[in-house]
Amino acid sequence: MSVQPAAEILVAEDEPQMRRFFRALIRSHDYRLLEAGTGREALALASSHRPDLLILDLGLPDRDGLELLVELRAWTSMPIIVVSARGSELDKVRALDLGADDYLTKPFGSHELLARVRVALRQAARVGAGSEQPLFEVGELSVDLARRKVELGGQAVRLTPTEYKLLSTMIAHAGKVLTHRQLLSEVWGPAQASNTQYLRVYMAQLRRKLEADPARPSLLKTEIGVGYRLEAPVG
Amino acid sequence: MLEYGFALCVVALTCALVGVLGGLLELTPTDRVMIHLLGVVVVAYWARLGPSLLAALASVAAFDFFFVEPIHTFSVDEAHYRVTFVVMAGVGMSFSWLSARLREQVQLAQTREQQAAALAQAQREAELEAERERLRASLLASVSHDLRTPLGAILGAVTTLEEGGERIDPETQSQLLAAIHDQAELLARQLRNLLEMTRFEGGGLELQRELAAVEEPIGVVLGALQHRLGDRQVDVQNPVEPLYARFDPVAVELVLSNLLENALRHGEGTIEIRVEAGGDREVEIRVLDRGPGLPPGGPERLFEKFVRGSKASTGGGVGLGLAIVALLVRESGGRVWARTRSDGPGAEFGFSLPRSFAPEIPEAEA
């Protein structure tokens, strides 16, 4: 591997107008593009080309989108961004819990899509390289993961063990939505996976320590009815 | 036929009764006549006119046959008994006839009542149907007007860009693109309101109420409306200690989104969002602006469907926004209100949610 080739993105979408939009957007940002119009095509291309990322429309004509997701997750860990016209929060949670990396509801804009593509690709590269950065920095926040030290604008911040665990879990998946269930099982253990009130109370406390205005968080974002997302570092 | 049999049985029973009582007590002929008439009353009460007439006549005959000398014949020794028979038959038959009339009238009254009830029901249904029809019509009119406006702006801008190509200067181009962006987002928001309203009216709305900090949906709405807010300032006054309530975050986000949209469209100046505890039972959230205040016509009317503050308003809303606010807040167990600001000009729209407190939480596993 001498020259790093551009990332290859597989788009599984049957609507011609949406395909046109994806094509224009993905090509103009120098990614390579693969297209599939059905679930069968998507599976075939995913296994033959091993793309770097999949954008999967849940409403493909031949296969149930969530089933397809489960089937893919059985053998690949490539990032999958799910796209759907069904906006219910329950649908989002199900797709995320079944292994989707991110979720977009139609209608969405190019900025939203590109931001999520970047986060997913960066995340996959980081996991693939096997070297977690010991220092996490975003905005005013800086976390030394090796020494478990948290600073905000150069000032040390004291976190309780639970607060720190919550923060470090979100850092491990920075930029990605984590469902309530995923965060609760990571931080409090699978037995507490449905105790969303724990998470909400701790999030309010953590925001009071890390956000200038907890009602307008710039780092610890709420995905309403779904979960939380830690703002990813730019670049 | 059954009723005739019943009439004869009763007559036979009264005869037996008169016979038995006559053996035990000293019965005068008048007592006997009375007991026979009682039998006729019983028959008249239960049976129709024919059987009760039969009972009246059969009683006279039985009285004559069994109890008037010479016994066991229909002949009569004492002439005055003839008068007794006539009176007895007359009283019995009158009873039968009166009772039948009474029953008829009761039935008539019942039928009339049923008809009246059915009529009233039909009328209510017709009124409801008319109301539904009126709502549907005004919804359609509202929707087609208010969806056409942004669609018109989008189509106009897009075709201008297509036609004009290079001849349009870059500044105009970016203005047209921004207009398309704005109007598309407006369409998406209006569509969401419409969907929520139909979902609610279809009975499909089920709120997922759980403990959460009230500030959470505020942060989400401000994030989502960032583009729409432009340079309008929003000042959030949120207490240092988080306030918790039990609510459906998605529903409350929609409530706040509509209140902010309302303040943006009809109000002026900085928008304030205030979160305060209303004692131990409630959390109150207020959205305040510096606009012209409430339109005339009473605050309650604002929360009705398809009512808009001012006809001249150009923002273009389906008039569903505040109706959805009222519905969702009530479903969440809270109150909703609108008033003129106490501190100078402007409007205050507020709602409450049932307050809750943070539970004891175990430390995470190490």
Coordinates of C-alpha atoms in Angstrom, one line a residue:
Chain A
M1 CA 0.0 0.0 0.0
S2 CA 1.9 3.0 -1.3
V3 CA -0.8 5.5 -1.9
Q4 CA -3.9 5.6 0.2
P5 CA -6.9 5.2 -2.2
A6 CA -10.0 7.3 -1.7
A7 CA -12.6 5.6 0.5
E8 CA -15.2 3.5 -1.4
I9 CA -18.9 4.0 -0.5
L10 CA -21.6 1.6 -1.4
V11 CA -25.1 3.2 -1.6
A12 CA -28.0 0.9 -1.5
E13 CA -31.0 2.9 -2.5
D14 CA -33.8 2.3 -5.0
E15 CA -35.2 5.8 -5.5
P16 CA -33.7 7.3 -8.7
Q17 CA -33.8 10.9 -7.4
M18 CA -32.2 9.9 -4.1
R19 CA -29.5 8.0 -6.1
R20 CA -28.8 11.1 -8.2
F21 CA -28.4 13.1 -5.0
F22 CA -26.0 10.6 -3.4
R23 CA -24.0 10.2 -6.7
A24 CA -23.5 14.0 -7.0
L25 CA -22.6 14.4 -3.4
I26 CA -20.3 11.5 -3.0
R27 CA -18.4 12.0 -6.3
S28 CA -18.0 15.8 -5.6
H29 CA -16.2 14.9 -2.4
D30 CA -13.7 12.6 -4.0
Y31 CA -15.1 9.3 -2.6
R32 CA -15.4 6.3 -4.9
L33 CA -19.0 5.1 -5.4
L34 CA -20.7 1.8 -5.8
E35 CA -24.5 1.6 -6.3
A36 CA -27.1 -1.1 -5.6
G37 CA -30.8 -0.8 -6.2
T38 CA -31.9 -3.9 -4.3
G39 CA -30.9 -5.8 -1.1
R40 CA -29.5 -8.7 -3.2
E41 CA -27.2 -6.4 -5.2
A42 CA -26.1 -4.7 -2.0
L43 CA -25.1 -8.0 -0.3
A44 CA -23.3 -9.1 -3.5
L45 CA -21.4 -5.9 -3.9
A46 CA -20.6 -5.7 -0.2
S47 CA -19.0 -9.1 -0.2
S48 CA -17.2 -8.8 -3.6
H49 CA -15.9 -5.2 -3.2
R50 CA -15.5 -4.9 0.5
P51 CA -16.4 -1.1 0.5
D52 CA -15.3 1.1 3.3
L53 CA -18.8 2.3 4.1
L54 CA -22.4 1.4 3.3
I55 CA -25.3 3.8 3.1
L56 CA -28.3 1.6 3.4
D57 CA -31.9 2.6 2.7
L58 CA -34.2 0.6 4.9
G59 CA -37.0 0.7 2.3
L60 CA -35.4 -1.5 -0.5
P61 CA -37.9 -3.3 -2.6
D62 CA -36.8 -6.9 -2.2
R63 CA -35.6 -7.2 1.4
D64 CA -36.5 -5.9 4.9
G65 CA -33.9 -3.4 5.8
L66 CA -33.4 -4.5 9.4
E67 CA -33.0 -8.1 8.3
L68 CA -30.4 -7.1 5.8
L69 CA -28.6 -5.2 8.5
V70 CA -28.5 -8.3 10.8
E71 CA -27.2 -10.4 7.9
L72 CA -24.5 -8.0 7.1
R73 CA -23.4 -7.6 10.7
A74 CA -22.9 -11.4 10.9
W75 CA -19.8 -11.1 8.8
T76 CA -18.7 -7.5 8.4
S77 CA -17.9 -4.6 10.8
M78 CA -17.8 -2.0 8.0
P79 CA -19.6 1.2 9.0
I80 CA -23.2 1.3 8.0
I81 CA -25.3 4.4 7.9
V82 CA -29.0 3.7 7.7
V83 CA -31.3 6.0 5.8
S84 CA -35.1 5.8 6.1
A85 CA -38.2 7.8 5.4
R86 CA -39.8 6.4 8.5
G87 CA -39.1 8.9 11.2
S88 CA -40.2 7.1 14.3
E89 CA -37.6 7.1 17.1
L90 CA -38.3 3.4 17.8
D91 CA -37.2 2.6 14.2
K92 CA -33.9 4.5 14.8
V93 CA -33.3 2.8 18.1
R94 CA -33.9 -0.7 16.6
A95 CA -31.5 0.0 13.7
L96 CA -28.8 1.3 16.0
D97 CA -29.2 -1.5 18.4
L98 CA -28.9 -4.0 15.6
G99 CA -25.6 -2.6 14.7
A100 CA -26.1 0.4 12.4
D101 CA -23.4 3.1 13.1
D102 CA -25.7 6.0 12.4
Y103 CA -29.1 6.9 11.2
L104 CA -30.6 9.6 9.0
T105 CA -34.2 10.3 8.4
K106 CA -35.4 11.7 5.1
P107 CA -35.5 14.6 4.4
F108 CA -31.9 15.4 5.3
G109 CA -29.3 17.7 3.9
S110 CA -25.8 17.1 2.4
H111 CA -24.1 18.6 5.5
E112 CA -25.7 16.0 7.8
L113 CA -24.8 13.1 5.5
L114 CA -21.2 14.2 4.9
A115 CA -20.6 14.8 8.6
R116 CA -21.8 11.3 9.4
V117 CA -19.8 9.7 6.6
R118 CA -16.6 11.4 7.9
V119 CA -17.2 10.3 11.5
A120 CA -18.0 6.7 10.5
L121 CA -14.9 6.5 8.2
R122 CA -12.6 8.0 10.8
Q123 CA -14.0 5.8 13.5
A124 CA -13.4 2.7 11.4
A125 CA -9.9 3.8 10.5
R126 CA -9.1 4.3 14.2
V127 CA -10.4 0.9 15.2
G128 CA -8.7 -0.8 12.2
A129 CA -5.3 0.7 13.1
G130 CA -5.8 -0.6 16.6
S131 CA -4.2 2.5 18.2
E132 CA -6.6 4.4 20.3
Q133 CA -5.4 8.0 20.8
P134 CA -4.5 8.5 24.4
L135 CA -5.5 12.1 24.3
F136 CA -9.1 13.2 23.2
E137 CA -9.7 16.8 22.4
V138 CA -12.8 18.6 21.2
G139 CA -13.6 22.2 21.8
E140 CA -12.5 23.3 25.3
L141 CA -12.5 19.7 26.5
S142 CA -9.4 17.6 26.7
V143 CA -9.3 14.1 28.2
D144 CA -6.1 12.2 28.9
L145 CA -7.4 8.6 28.7
A146 CA -4.2 7.0 29.9
R147 CA -4.2 9.1 33.1
R148 CA -7.9 9.5 33.4
K149 CA -7.5 13.3 33.6
V150 CA -10.2 15.7 32.3
E151 CA -9.6 19.4 31.6
L152 CA -11.9 22.1 30.4
G153 CA -10.2 25.2 29.0
G154 CA -7.0 24.2 30.8
Q155 CA -8.7 23.8 34.2
A156 CA -8.9 20.3 35.8
V157 CA -12.4 19.0 36.2
R158 CA -13.3 16.5 38.9
L159 CA -15.6 13.7 37.7
T160 CA -17.1 10.9 39.8
P161 CA -16.1 7.4 38.6
T162 CA -19.5 6.9 37.0
E163 CA -19.3 10.3 35.2
Y164 CA -15.9 9.5 33.9
K165 CA -17.0 6.1 32.7
L166 CA -19.9 7.7 30.9
L167 CA -17.7 10.3 29.3
S168 CA -15.0 7.7 28.3
T169 CA -17.6 5.5 26.7
M170 CA -18.8 8.4 24.6
I171 CA -15.2 9.3 23.7
A172 CA -14.7 5.7 22.4
H173 CA -17.6 6.3 20.0
A174 CA -17.2 10.1 19.5
G175 CA -19.4 11.5 16.7
K176 CA -21.7 8.4 16.7
V177 CA -25.1 8.1 18.2
L178 CA -25.2 5.8 21.2
T179 CA -28.7 4.5 22.2
H180 CA -29.8 4.7 25.8
R181 CA -29.5 0.9 25.9
Q182 CA -26.0 0.9 24.6
L183 CA -24.8 3.5 27.0
L184 CA -26.6 2.0 30.0
S185 CA -25.2 -1.5 29.3
E186 CA -21.6 -0.1 28.9
V187 CA -21.7 2.0 32.0
W188 CA -24.0 0.3 34.5
G189 CA -24.0 -3.2 33.0
P190 CA -26.6 -5.1 30.9
A191 CA -28.9 -5.6 33.9
Q192 CA -29.6 -1.8 33.9
A193 CA -30.0 -1.5 30.2
S194 CA -33.6 -0.1 30.4
N195 CA -33.0 2.3 33.3
T196 CA -32.9 5.4 31.1
Q197 CA -33.5 7.7 34.1
Y198 CA -30.0 6.9 35.5
L199 CA -28.5 8.0 32.2
R200 CA -30.6 11.2 32.0
V201 CA -29.7 12.2 35.5
Y202 CA -25.9 11.5 35.0
M203 CA -26.0 13.3 31.6
A204 CA -27.5 16.4 33.3
Q205 CA -24.7 16.3 36.0
L206 CA -22.0 15.8 33.4
R207 CA -23.3 18.7 31.3
R208 CA -23.1 20.9 34.4
K209 CA -19.4 20.1 34.7
L210 CA -18.5 20.3 31.0
E211 CA -20.9 22.6 29.2
A212 CA -21.0 26.4 29.5
D213 CA -24.8 26.2 29.1
P214 CA -26.4 22.8 29.9
A215 CA -29.6 23.9 28.0
R216 CA -27.5 24.4 24.9
P217 CA -24.9 21.7 24.9
S218 CA -22.1 22.0 22.4
L219 CA -20.4 18.7 23.2
L220 CA -22.9 16.3 24.8
K221 CA -25.7 16.4 22.3
T222 CA -29.1 14.8 22.8
E223 CA -30.6 12.6 20.1
I224 CA -34.2 13.0 21.2
G225 CA -35.9 9.7 22.0
V226 CA -32.8 7.8 20.8
G227 CA -29.7 8.5 22.9
Y228 CA -26.7 10.8 23.0
R229 CA -23.8 11.8 20.8
L230 CA -20.5 13.3 21.7
E231 CA -19.4 15.9 19.3
A232 CA -16.4 14.6 17.3
P233 CA -13.1 16.5 16.9
V234 CA -12.9 18.3 13.6
G235 CA -10.2 17.1 11.1
Chain B
M1 CA -104.0 -18.6 23.6
L2 CA -101.6 -18.8 26.5
E3 CA -103.1 -15.7 28.0
Y4 CA -106.7 -17.1 27.8
G5 CA -105.5 -20.2 29.6
F6 CA -103.8 -18.0 32.2
A7 CA -107.1 -16.0 32.6
L8 CA -109.1 -19.2 33.3
C9 CA -106.5 -20.5 35.7
V10 CA -106.6 -17.3 37.7
V11 CA -110.4 -17.5 37.8
A12 CA -110.2 -21.1 39.0
L13 CA -107.6 -20.1 41.7
T14 CA -109.8 -17.3 43.0
C15 CA -112.7 -19.7 43.2
A16 CA -110.5 -22.1 45.2
L17 CA -109.4 -19.3 47.4
V18 CA -112.9 -18.1 48.0
G19 CA -113.9 -21.7 48.8
V20 CA -111.0 -22.3 51.3
L21 CA -111.4 -18.9 53.0
G22 CA -115.2 -19.4 53.1
G23 CA -114.5 -22.6 55.0
L24 CA -112.2 -20.9 57.6
L25 CA -113.8 -17.5 58.0
E26 CA -117.3 -16.1 57.8
L27 CA -117.2 -14.5 54.3
T28 CA -120.1 -12.3 53.3
P29 CA -121.1 -12.4 49.6
T30 CA -119.5 -8.9 49.2
D31 CA -116.1 -10.3 50.4
R32 CA -116.5 -13.1 47.8
V33 CA -117.2 -10.6 45.0
M34 CA -114.2 -8.5 46.1
I35 CA -111.8 -11.6 45.9
H36 CA -113.2 -12.5 42.5
L37 CA -112.6 -8.9 41.3
L38 CA -109.0 -9.1 42.7
G39 CA -108.5 -12.1 40.3
V40 CA -109.8 -10.0 37.4
V41 CA -107.4 -7.2 38.3
V42 CA -104.5 -9.7 38.4
V43 CA -105.4 -10.9 34.9
A44 CA -105.9 -7.4 33.6
Y45 CA -102.5 -6.4 34.9
W46 CA -100.7 -9.3 33.1
A47 CA -102.8 -10.1 30.0
R48 CA -104.3 -8.2 27.1
L49 CA -107.9 -7.0 26.7
G50 CA -109.5 -10.3 25.4
P51 CA -108.2 -12.6 28.2
S52 CA -109.1 -10.0 30.9
L53 CA -112.7 -9.6 29.6
L54 CA -112.9 -13.4 29.6
A55 CA -111.7 -13.4 33.2
A56 CA -114.3 -10.8 34.2
L57 CA -117.2 -12.8 32.7
A58 CA -115.9 -16.2 33.9
S59 CA -115.6 -14.7 37.4
V60 CA -119.3 -13.7 37.3
A61 CA -120.3 -17.2 36.0
A62 CA -118.1 -19.0 38.6
F63 CA -119.4 -16.8 41.4
D64 CA -123.0 -17.6 40.3
F65 CA -122.3 -21.3 39.9
F66 CA -120.3 -22.0 43.1
F67 CA -121.4 -19.5 45.6
V68 CA -125.0 -18.3 44.8
E69 CA -128.0 -20.3 45.9
P70 CA -129.0 -22.7 44.4
I71 CA -125.3 -23.8 44.3
H72 CA -123.9 -25.7 41.3
T73 CA -126.5 -24.1 39.0
F74 CA -126.6 -20.9 37.0
S75 CA -130.1 -20.1 38.2
V76 CA -130.6 -17.5 40.9
D77 CA -133.0 -17.5 43.9
E78 CA -132.6 -13.9 45.1
A79 CA -133.3 -11.4 42.5
H80 CA -130.9 -8.7 43.9
Y81 CA -128.0 -11.0 42.9
R82 CA -128.7 -10.1 39.3
V83 CA -127.7 -6.5 40.1
T84 CA -124.5 -7.9 41.8
F85 CA -123.7 -9.8 38.6
V86 CA -124.2 -6.8 36.4
V87 CA -122.1 -4.6 38.6
M88 CA -119.4 -7.2 39.0
A89 CA -119.2 -7.8 35.3
G90 CA -119.2 -4.0 34.7
V91 CA -116.4 -3.4 37.2
G92 CA -114.4 -6.3 35.9
M93 CA -114.8 -5.3 32.3
S94 CA -114.0 -1.6 33.0
F95 CA -110.9 -2.7 34.8
S96 CA -109.9 -4.8 31.8
W97 CA -110.5 -2.0 29.4
L98 CA -108.7 0.7 31.5
S99 CA -105.8 -1.5 32.1
A100 CA -105.5 -2.3 28.4
R101 CA -105.7 1.4 27.6
L102 CA -103.1 2.2 30.1
R103 CA -100.7 -0.4 28.7
E104 CA -101.3 1.0 25.2
Q105 CA -100.5 4.5 26.3
V106 CA -97.4 3.3 28.1
Q107 CA -96.3 1.5 25.0
L108 CA -97.0 4.5 22.8
A109 CA -95.0 6.7 25.2
Q110 CA -92.1 4.3 25.1
T111 CA -92.2 4.1 21.3
R112 CA -92.3 7.9 21.1
E113 CA -89.3 8.1 23.5
Q114 CA -87.3 5.7 21.5
Q115 CA -88.1 7.5 18.3
A116 CA -87.1 10.8 19.9
A117 CA -83.9 9.3 21.2
A118 CA -83.1 7.8 17.8
L119 CA -83.8 11.1 16.2
A120 CA -81.6 13.0 18.7
Q121 CA -78.8 10.4 18.1
A122 CA -79.1 10.8 14.4
Q123 CA -79.0 14.5 14.7
R124 CA -75.9 14.4 16.9
E125 CA -74.2 12.1 14.4
A126 CA -75.1 14.4 11.6
E127 CA -73.8 17.4 13.6
L128 CA -70.5 15.5 14.4
E129 CA -70.2 14.5 10.8
A130 CA -70.8 18.0 9.7
E131 CA -68.2 19.3 12.1
R132 CA -65.7 16.7 10.9
E133 CA -66.5 17.6 7.4
R134 CA -66.0 21.3 8.2
L135 CA -62.6 20.5 9.9
R136 CA -61.5 18.4 6.9
A137 CA -62.5 21.1 4.5
S138 CA -60.7 23.8 6.5
L139 CA -57.7 21.5 7.0
L140 CA -57.5 20.9 3.3
A141 CA -57.9 24.6 2.5
S142 CA -55.2 25.5 5.1
V143 CA -52.9 22.8 4.0
S144 CA -53.1 23.4 0.3
H145 CA -52.6 27.2 0.9
D146 CA -49.8 26.8 3.4
L147 CA -48.0 24.0 1.6
R148 CA -48.3 25.7 -1.7
T149 CA -46.6 28.9 -0.5
P150 CA -43.3 27.3 0.3
L151 CA -43.6 24.9 -2.7
G152 CA -44.2 27.9 -4.9
A153 CA -41.1 29.6 -3.5
I154 CA -39.0 26.5 -4.1
L155 CA -40.3 25.9 -7.6
G156 CA -39.8 29.6 -8.5
A157 CA -36.3 29.7 -7.2
V158 CA -35.3 26.4 -8.9
T159 CA -36.7 27.3 -12.3
T160 CA -35.1 30.7 -12.1
L161 CA -31.7 29.1 -11.5
E162 CA -32.3 26.6 -14.3
E163 CA -33.4 29.3 -16.8
G164 CA -30.9 32.0 -15.8
G165 CA -27.8 29.9 -15.6
E166 CA -24.7 32.0 -15.8
R167 CA -26.6 35.3 -16.2
I168 CA -27.6 35.3 -12.6
D169 CA -25.0 37.0 -10.4
P170 CA -23.5 34.9 -7.6
E171 CA -25.2 36.8 -4.8
T172 CA -28.7 36.3 -6.3
Q173 CA -27.8 32.7 -6.8
S174 CA -26.9 32.1 -3.2
Q175 CA -30.0 34.0 -2.1
L176 CA -32.2 31.7 -4.2
L177 CA -30.4 28.7 -2.9
A178 CA -30.9 29.9 0.7
A179 CA -34.6 30.5 0.0
I180 CA -35.0 26.9 -1.3
H181 CA -33.2 25.6 1.8
D182 CA -35.5 27.6 4.2
Q183 CA -38.7 26.7 2.4
A184 CA -37.8 23.0 2.2
E185 CA -37.2 23.0 6.0
L186 CA -40.5 24.8 6.6
L187 CA -42.3 22.2 4.5
A188 CA -40.7 19.4 6.5
R189 CA -41.7 21.0 9.8
Q190 CA -45.3 21.6 8.7
L191 CA -45.5 18.1 7.4
R192 CA -44.4 16.8 10.9
N193 CA -47.2 18.8 12.6
L194 CA -49.8 17.5 10.2
L195 CA -48.6 13.9 10.7
E196 CA -48.6 14.3 14.5
M197 CA -52.2 15.7 14.4
T198 CA -53.5 12.9 12.2
R199 CA -51.7 10.4 14.3
F200 CA -53.3 11.8 17.4
E201 CA -56.8 12.0 15.9
G202 CA -56.5 8.4 14.7
G203 CA -56.0 7.4 18.3
G204 CA -52.5 6.2 17.5
L205 CA -50.7 8.6 19.8
E206 CA -49.1 7.0 22.8
L207 CA -46.8 9.1 24.9
Q208 CA -43.7 7.5 26.3
R209 CA -43.4 9.3 29.6
E210 CA -40.2 9.0 31.6
L211 CA -38.0 11.0 33.9
A212 CA -35.8 13.5 32.1
A213 CA -34.2 17.0 32.6
V214 CA -36.5 19.6 31.1
E215 CA -33.5 21.3 29.5
E216 CA -32.9 18.4 27.2
P217 CA -35.6 19.0 24.6
I218 CA -34.8 22.7 24.8
G219 CA -31.2 22.0 23.7
V220 CA -32.5 19.8 20.9
V221 CA -35.0 22.3 19.5
L222 CA -32.4 25.2 19.6
G223 CA -30.0 22.9 17.7
A224 CA -32.6 21.9 15.1
L225 CA -33.8 25.5 14.6
Q226 CA -30.3 27.0 14.4
H227 CA -30.6 27.7 10.7
R228 CA -34.1 29.1 11.1
L229 CA -33.2 31.4 14.0
G230 CA -30.6 33.2 11.9
D231 CA -29.6 36.3 14.0
R232 CA -32.6 36.3 16.3
Q233 CA -31.3 36.0 19.9
V234 CA -32.6 33.3 22.2
D235 CA -31.9 33.8 25.9
V236 CA -32.3 30.6 28.0
Q237 CA -32.8 31.0 31.7
N238 CA -32.3 27.5 33.2
P239 CA -31.7 26.9 36.9
V240 CA -28.3 25.8 38.1
E241 CA -29.7 22.6 39.6
P242 CA -31.4 20.5 36.8
L243 CA -35.2 20.3 37.0
Y244 CA -36.7 17.0 36.2
A245 CA -40.2 16.0 35.1
R246 CA -41.9 13.0 33.7
F247 CA -42.6 13.5 30.0
D248 CA -42.3 12.2 26.5
P249 CA -39.2 14.0 25.2
V250 CA -40.3 13.7 21.5
A251 CA -43.7 15.3 22.3
V252 CA -42.2 18.1 24.4
E253 CA -39.6 18.8 21.7
L254 CA -42.5 19.2 19.2
V255 CA -44.3 21.5 21.7
L256 CA -41.2 23.7 22.1
S257 CA -40.5 23.7 18.4
N258 CA -44.0 25.0 17.7
L259 CA -43.8 27.7 20.5
L260 CA -40.5 28.9 19.2
E261 CA -41.7 28.9 15.6
N262 CA -44.7 30.9 16.8
A263 CA -42.5 33.4 18.6
L264 CA -40.2 33.7 15.6
R265 CA -43.1 34.3 13.2
H266 CA -45.4 36.6 15.3
G267 CA -43.0 38.1 17.9
E268 CA -40.0 40.4 17.7
G269 CA -36.8 41.0 19.5
T270 CA -35.0 38.5 21.7
I271 CA -36.8 35.3 22.5
E272 CA -36.6 34.2 26.2
I273 CA -37.1 30.7 27.3
R274 CA -37.5 30.4 31.1
V275 CA -37.5 27.1 33.1
E276 CA -38.8 27.4 36.6
A277 CA -40.1 25.1 39.3
G278 CA -43.8 25.6 40.1
G279 CA -43.6 24.3 43.6
D280 CA -42.9 20.6 44.1
R281 CA -45.6 19.5 41.7
E282 CA -44.8 21.3 38.4
V283 CA -42.0 22.6 36.2
E284 CA -43.0 25.6 34.1
I285 CA -41.5 26.4 30.8
R286 CA -42.2 29.8 29.2
V287 CA -41.4 31.2 25.8
L288 CA -41.6 35.0 25.8
D289 CA -41.1 37.5 22.9
R290 CA -41.2 41.3 22.4
G291 CA -43.8 41.4 19.7
P292 CA -47.3 42.9 19.5
G293 CA -48.6 40.5 22.2
L294 CA -51.7 38.4 22.0
P295 CA -54.3 39.1 19.2
P296 CA -57.8 40.0 20.3
G297 CA -60.2 37.2 20.8
G298 CA -59.1 35.4 23.9
P299 CA -56.1 33.2 24.6
E300 CA -58.1 30.0 24.6
R301 CA -59.1 30.5 21.0
L302 CA -55.4 30.5 20.0
F303 CA -55.1 26.8 20.9
E304 CA -57.9 25.8 18.7
K305 CA -57.3 24.2 15.3
F306 CA -56.8 26.4 12.3
V307 CA -57.0 29.7 14.1
R308 CA -54.3 32.2 13.3
G309 CA -53.5 35.3 15.3
S310 CA -53.7 37.7 12.4
K311 CA -55.1 37.2 9.0
A312 CA -52.3 39.4 7.6
S313 CA -49.6 37.2 9.0
T314 CA -47.2 36.3 6.2
G315 CA -45.3 33.5 7.9
G316 CA -47.5 30.8 6.5
G317 CA -48.5 28.2 9.0
V318 CA -51.2 25.6 8.9
G319 CA -52.7 27.0 12.1
L320 CA -52.1 23.6 13.7
G321 CA -49.0 24.5 15.7
L322 CA -50.7 25.8 18.9
A323 CA -53.5 23.2 18.7
I324 CA -50.8 20.5 18.8
V325 CA -49.1 22.3 21.7
A326 CA -52.4 22.2 23.6
L327 CA -53.1 18.5 22.8
L328 CA -49.6 17.3 23.7
V329 CA -49.3 19.3 26.9
R330 CA -52.7 18.1 28.1
E331 CA -51.8 14.5 27.2
S332 CA -48.6 14.9 29.2
G333 CA -50.6 15.9 32.3
G334 CA -49.7 19.6 32.2
R335 CA -51.3 23.0 31.6
V336 CA -50.9 25.4 28.8
W337 CA -51.5 29.1 28.7
A338 CA -51.0 32.3 26.7
R339 CA -51.0 35.8 28.0
T340 CA -49.6 39.3 27.5
R341 CA -46.2 39.8 29.2
S342 CA -46.4 41.4 32.6
D343 CA -43.2 43.3 32.0
G344 CA -44.1 45.5 29.0
P345 CA -45.1 44.5 25.4
G346 CA -44.9 41.0 24.1
A347 CA -46.5 37.6 24.4
E348 CA -45.9 34.8 26.9
F349 CA -46.7 31.2 25.9
G350 CA -46.2 28.7 28.6
F351 CA -46.8 25.2 29.7
S352 CA -46.2 23.0 32.7
L353 CA -45.1 19.4 33.2
P354 CA -45.5 17.2 36.2
R355 CA -42.3 17.6 38.3
S356 CA -40.2 14.6 39.3
F357 CA -37.1 14.1 41.3
A358 CA -33.8 12.3 40.5
P359 CA -33.8 8.8 41.9
E360 CA -31.0 7.2 44.0
I361 CA -28.5 5.9 41.4
P362 CA -26.0 3.1 42.0
E363 CA -22.4 3.9 41.1
A364 CA -21.3 2.3 37.8
E365 CA -19.5 -1.0 37.8
A366 CA -15.8 -0.3 38.0

